[in-house]
PDB file of C-alpha atoms in Angstrom:
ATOM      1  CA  UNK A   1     142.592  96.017 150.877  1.00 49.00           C
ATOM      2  CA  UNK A   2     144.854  95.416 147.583  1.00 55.00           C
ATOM      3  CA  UNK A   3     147.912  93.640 148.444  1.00 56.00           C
ATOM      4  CA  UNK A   4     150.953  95.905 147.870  1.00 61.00           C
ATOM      5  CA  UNK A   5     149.004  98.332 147.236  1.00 63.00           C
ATOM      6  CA  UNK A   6     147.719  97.289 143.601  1.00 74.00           C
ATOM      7  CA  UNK A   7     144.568  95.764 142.350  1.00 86.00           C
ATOM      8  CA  UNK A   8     143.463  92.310 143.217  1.00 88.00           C
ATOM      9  CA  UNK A   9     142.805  90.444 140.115  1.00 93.00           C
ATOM     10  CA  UNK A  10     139.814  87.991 140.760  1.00 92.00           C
ATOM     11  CA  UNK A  11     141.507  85.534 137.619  1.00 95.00           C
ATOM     12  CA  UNK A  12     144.691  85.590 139.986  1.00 95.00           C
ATOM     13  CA  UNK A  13     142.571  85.241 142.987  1.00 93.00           C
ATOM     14  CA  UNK A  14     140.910  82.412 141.815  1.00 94.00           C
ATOM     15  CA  UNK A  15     143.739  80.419 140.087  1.00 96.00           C
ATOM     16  CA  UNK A  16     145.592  80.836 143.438  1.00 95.00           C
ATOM     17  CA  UNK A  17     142.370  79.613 145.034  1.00 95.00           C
ATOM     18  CA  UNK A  18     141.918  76.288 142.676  1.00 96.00           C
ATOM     19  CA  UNK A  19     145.499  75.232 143.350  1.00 97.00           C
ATOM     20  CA  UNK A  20     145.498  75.751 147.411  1.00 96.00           C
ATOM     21  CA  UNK A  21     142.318  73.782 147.003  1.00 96.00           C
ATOM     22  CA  UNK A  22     143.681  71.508 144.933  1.00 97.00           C
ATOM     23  CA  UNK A  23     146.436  70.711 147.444  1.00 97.00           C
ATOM     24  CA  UNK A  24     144.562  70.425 150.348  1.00 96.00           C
ATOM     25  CA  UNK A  25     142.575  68.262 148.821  1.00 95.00           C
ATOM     26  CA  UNK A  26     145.346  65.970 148.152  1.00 96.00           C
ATOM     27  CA  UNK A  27     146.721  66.097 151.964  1.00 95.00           C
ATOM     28  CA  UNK A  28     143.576  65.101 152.880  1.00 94.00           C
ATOM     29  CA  UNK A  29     143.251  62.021 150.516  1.00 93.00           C
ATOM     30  CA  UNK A  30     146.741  61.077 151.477  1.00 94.00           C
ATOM     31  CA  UNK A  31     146.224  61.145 155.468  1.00 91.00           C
ATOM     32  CA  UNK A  32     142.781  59.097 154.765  1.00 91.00           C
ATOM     33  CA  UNK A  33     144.348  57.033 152.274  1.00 90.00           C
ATOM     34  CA  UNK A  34     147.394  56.616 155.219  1.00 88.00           C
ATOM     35  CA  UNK A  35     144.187  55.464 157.604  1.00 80.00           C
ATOM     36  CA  UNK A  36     143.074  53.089 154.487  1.00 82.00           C
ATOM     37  CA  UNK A  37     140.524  54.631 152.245  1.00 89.00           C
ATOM     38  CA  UNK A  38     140.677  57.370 150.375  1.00 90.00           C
ATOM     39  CA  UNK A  39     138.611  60.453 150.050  1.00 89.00           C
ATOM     40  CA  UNK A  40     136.955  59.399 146.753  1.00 88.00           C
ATOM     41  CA  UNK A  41     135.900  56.015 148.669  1.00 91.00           C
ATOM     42  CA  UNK A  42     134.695  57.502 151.704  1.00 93.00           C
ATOM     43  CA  UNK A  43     132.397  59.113 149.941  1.00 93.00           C
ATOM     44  CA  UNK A  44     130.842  56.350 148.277  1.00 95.00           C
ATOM     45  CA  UNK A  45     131.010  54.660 152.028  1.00 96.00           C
ATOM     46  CA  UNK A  46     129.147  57.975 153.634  1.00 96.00           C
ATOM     47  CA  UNK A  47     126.441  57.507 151.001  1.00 97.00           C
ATOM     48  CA  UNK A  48     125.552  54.422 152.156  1.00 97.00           C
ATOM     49  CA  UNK A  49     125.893  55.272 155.589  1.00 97.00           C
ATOM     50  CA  UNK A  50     123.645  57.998 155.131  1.00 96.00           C
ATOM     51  CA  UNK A  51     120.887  56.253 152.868  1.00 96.00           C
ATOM     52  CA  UNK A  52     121.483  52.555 153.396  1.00 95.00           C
ATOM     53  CA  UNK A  53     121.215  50.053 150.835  1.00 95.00           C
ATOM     54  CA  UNK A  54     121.198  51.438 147.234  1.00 95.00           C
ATOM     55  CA  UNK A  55     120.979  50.422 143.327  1.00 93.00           C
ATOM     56  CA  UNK A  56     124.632  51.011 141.689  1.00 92.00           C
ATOM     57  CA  UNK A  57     122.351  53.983 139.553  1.00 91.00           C
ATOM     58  CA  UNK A  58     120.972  55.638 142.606  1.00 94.00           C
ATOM     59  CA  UNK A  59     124.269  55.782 144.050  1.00 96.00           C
ATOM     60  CA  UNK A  60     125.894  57.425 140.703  1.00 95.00           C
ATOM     61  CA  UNK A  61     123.126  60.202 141.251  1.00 95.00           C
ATOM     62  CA  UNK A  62     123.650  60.814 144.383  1.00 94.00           C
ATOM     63  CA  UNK A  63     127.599  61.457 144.157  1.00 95.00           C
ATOM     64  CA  UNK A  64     127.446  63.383 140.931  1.00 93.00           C
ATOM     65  CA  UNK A  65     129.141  60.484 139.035  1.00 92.00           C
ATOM     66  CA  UNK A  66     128.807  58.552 136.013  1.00 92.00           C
ATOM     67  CA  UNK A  67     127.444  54.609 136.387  1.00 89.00           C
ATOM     68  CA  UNK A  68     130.818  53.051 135.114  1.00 89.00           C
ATOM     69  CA  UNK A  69     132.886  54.917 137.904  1.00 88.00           C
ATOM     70  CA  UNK A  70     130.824  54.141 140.234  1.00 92.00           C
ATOM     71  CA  UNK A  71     130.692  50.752 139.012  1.00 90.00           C
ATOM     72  CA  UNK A  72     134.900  50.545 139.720  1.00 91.00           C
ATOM     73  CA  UNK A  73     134.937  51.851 142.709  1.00 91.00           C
ATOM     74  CA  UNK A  74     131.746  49.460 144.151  1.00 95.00           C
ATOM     75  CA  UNK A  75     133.877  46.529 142.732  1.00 94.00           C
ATOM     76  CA  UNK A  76     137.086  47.930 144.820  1.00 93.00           C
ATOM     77  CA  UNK A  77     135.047  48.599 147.917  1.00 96.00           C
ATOM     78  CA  UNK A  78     133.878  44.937 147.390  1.00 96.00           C
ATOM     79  CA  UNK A  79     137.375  43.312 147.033  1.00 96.00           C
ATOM     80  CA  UNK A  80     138.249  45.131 149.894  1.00 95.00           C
ATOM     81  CA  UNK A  81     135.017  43.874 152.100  1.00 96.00           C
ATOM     82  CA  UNK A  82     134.040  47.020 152.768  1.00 97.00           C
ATOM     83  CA  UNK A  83     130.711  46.800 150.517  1.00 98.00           C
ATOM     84  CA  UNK A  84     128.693  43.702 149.260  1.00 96.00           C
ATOM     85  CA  UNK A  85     126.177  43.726 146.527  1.00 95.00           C
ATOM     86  CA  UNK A  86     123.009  42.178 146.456  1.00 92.00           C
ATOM     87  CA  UNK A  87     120.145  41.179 144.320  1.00 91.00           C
ATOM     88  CA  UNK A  88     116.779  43.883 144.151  1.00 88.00           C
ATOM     89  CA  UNK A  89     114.241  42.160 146.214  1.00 90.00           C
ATOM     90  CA  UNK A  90     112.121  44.434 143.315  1.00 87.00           C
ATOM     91  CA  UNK A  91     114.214  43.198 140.702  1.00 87.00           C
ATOM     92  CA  UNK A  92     116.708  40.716 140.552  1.00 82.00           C
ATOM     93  CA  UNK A  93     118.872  42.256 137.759  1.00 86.00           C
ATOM     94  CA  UNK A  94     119.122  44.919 139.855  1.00 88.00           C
ATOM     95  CA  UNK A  95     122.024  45.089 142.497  1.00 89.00           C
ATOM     96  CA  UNK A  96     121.742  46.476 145.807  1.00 95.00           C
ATOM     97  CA  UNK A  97     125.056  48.169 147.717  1.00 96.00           C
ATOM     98  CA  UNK A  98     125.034  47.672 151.315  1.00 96.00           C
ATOM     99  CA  UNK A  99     128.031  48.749 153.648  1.00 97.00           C
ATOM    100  CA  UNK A 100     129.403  45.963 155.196  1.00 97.00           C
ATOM    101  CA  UNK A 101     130.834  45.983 159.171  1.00 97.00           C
ATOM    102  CA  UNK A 102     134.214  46.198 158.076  1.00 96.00           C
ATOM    103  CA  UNK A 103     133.113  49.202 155.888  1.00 96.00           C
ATOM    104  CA  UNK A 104     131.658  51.077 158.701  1.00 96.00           C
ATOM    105  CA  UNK A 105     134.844  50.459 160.762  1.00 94.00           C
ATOM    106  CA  UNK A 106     137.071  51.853 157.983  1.00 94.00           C
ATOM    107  CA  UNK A 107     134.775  54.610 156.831  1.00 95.00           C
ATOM    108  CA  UNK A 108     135.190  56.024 160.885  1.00 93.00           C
ATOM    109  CA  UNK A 109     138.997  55.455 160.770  1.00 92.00           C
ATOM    110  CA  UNK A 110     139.075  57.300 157.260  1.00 91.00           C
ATOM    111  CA  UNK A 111     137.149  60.202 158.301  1.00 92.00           C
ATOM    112  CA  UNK A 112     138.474  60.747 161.568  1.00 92.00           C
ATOM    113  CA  UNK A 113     142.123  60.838 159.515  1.00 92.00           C
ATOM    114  CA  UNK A 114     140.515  63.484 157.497  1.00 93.00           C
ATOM    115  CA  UNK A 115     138.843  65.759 160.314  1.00 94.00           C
ATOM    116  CA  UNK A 116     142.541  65.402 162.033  1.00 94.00           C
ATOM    117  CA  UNK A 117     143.579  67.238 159.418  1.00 94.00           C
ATOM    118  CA  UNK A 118     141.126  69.446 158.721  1.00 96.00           C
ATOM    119  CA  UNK A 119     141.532  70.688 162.449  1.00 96.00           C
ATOM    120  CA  UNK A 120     144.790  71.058 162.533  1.00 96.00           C
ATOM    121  CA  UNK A 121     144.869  73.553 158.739  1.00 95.00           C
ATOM    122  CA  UNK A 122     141.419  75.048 159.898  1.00 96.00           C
ATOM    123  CA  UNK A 123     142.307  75.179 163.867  1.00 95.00           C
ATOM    124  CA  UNK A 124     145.198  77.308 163.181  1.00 94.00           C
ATOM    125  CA  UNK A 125     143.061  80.585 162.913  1.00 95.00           C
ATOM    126  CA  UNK A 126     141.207  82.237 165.330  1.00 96.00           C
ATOM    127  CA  UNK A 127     137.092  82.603 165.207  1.00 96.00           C
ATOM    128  CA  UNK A 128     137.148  85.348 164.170  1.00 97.00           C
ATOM    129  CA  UNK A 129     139.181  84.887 161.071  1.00 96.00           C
ATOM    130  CA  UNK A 130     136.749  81.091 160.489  1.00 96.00           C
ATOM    131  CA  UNK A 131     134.038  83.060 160.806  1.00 96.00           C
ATOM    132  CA  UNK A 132     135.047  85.199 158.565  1.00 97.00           C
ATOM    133  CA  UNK A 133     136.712  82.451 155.871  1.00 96.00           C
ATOM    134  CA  UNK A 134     133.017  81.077 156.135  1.00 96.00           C
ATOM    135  CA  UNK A 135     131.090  83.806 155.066  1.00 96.00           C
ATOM    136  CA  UNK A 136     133.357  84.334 151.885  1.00 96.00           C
ATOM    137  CA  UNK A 137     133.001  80.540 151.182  1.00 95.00           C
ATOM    138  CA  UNK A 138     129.145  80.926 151.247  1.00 95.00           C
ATOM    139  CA  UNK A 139     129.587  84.468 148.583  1.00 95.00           C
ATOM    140  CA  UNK A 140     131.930  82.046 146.473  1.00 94.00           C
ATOM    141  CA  UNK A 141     129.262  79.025 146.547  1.00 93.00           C
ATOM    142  CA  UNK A 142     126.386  81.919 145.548  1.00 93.00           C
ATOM    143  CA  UNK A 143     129.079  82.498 142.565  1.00 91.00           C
ATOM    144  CA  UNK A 144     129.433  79.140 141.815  1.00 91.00           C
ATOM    145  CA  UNK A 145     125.787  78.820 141.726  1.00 88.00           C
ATOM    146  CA  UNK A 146     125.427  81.742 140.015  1.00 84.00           C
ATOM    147  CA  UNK A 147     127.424  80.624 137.157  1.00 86.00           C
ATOM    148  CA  UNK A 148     126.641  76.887 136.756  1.00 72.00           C
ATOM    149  CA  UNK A 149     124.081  77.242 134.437  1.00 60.00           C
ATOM    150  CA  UNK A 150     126.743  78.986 132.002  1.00 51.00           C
ATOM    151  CA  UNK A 151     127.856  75.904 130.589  1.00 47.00           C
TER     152      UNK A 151
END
């Protein structure tokens, strides 16, 4: 149903869309980042969780990133002990990524400040209005997929 009784405009829609995304985005980076590592390094961390011990370039792949920031934020993680980087068994000019102890400690601290707040946005509706937030996320990731070829 239009609100106030007038069209919806999808542009308007969407714009108001980007920037509620946009900030809760942010409030989640800034409770992880609270907890010690932010959003854009706990998803390096989960990669690593996930697939162990990678090449710098594998790991660039697999987040969607380019090699040099990737690069910067291994170095970070590694000042901060939370990665180390070792030589390829296959090739030695190759370095390996590995998640360290300390990175596995902060990477559960990190996302368990994230999925706090997550809950508590998310938790405030009822199933039936999740349930029904979830199916218009999956038409707006059809969309997206729809349209990513448009480039």
């Amino acid at each position: 149903m239009p609100v106030s009784g007038r069209e919806t405009d999808p542009v308007e829609t969407g714009l108001r869309y980007l920037t509620l995304g946009h900030h809760l985005r942010k409030v989640v980076d800034d409770a992880m980042t609270a907890g010690g590592l932010s959003l854009a390094r706990t998803k390096v961390l989960q990669v690593l969780e996930r697939r162990g011990a990678l090449a710098q370039s594998a790991l660039a792949r697999e987040l969607g990133q380019a090699p040099r920031s990737v690069t910067q934020s291994v170095e970070a993680l590694e000042r901060a002990g939370l990665v180390d980087r070792t030589p390829s068994p296959a090739d030695a000019r190759t370095k390996l990524v590995r998640l360290t102890p300390q990175g596995t400690e902060a990477l559960a601290a990190g996302t368990a400040a994230g999925e706090r707040v997550l809950r508590r946005v998310f938790g405030a509706m009822d199933q039936d209005r999740l349930a029904t937030l979830t199916r218009l996320l999956d038409d707006l990731e059809s969309g997206v997929s729809g349209v990513s070829g448009d480039r």
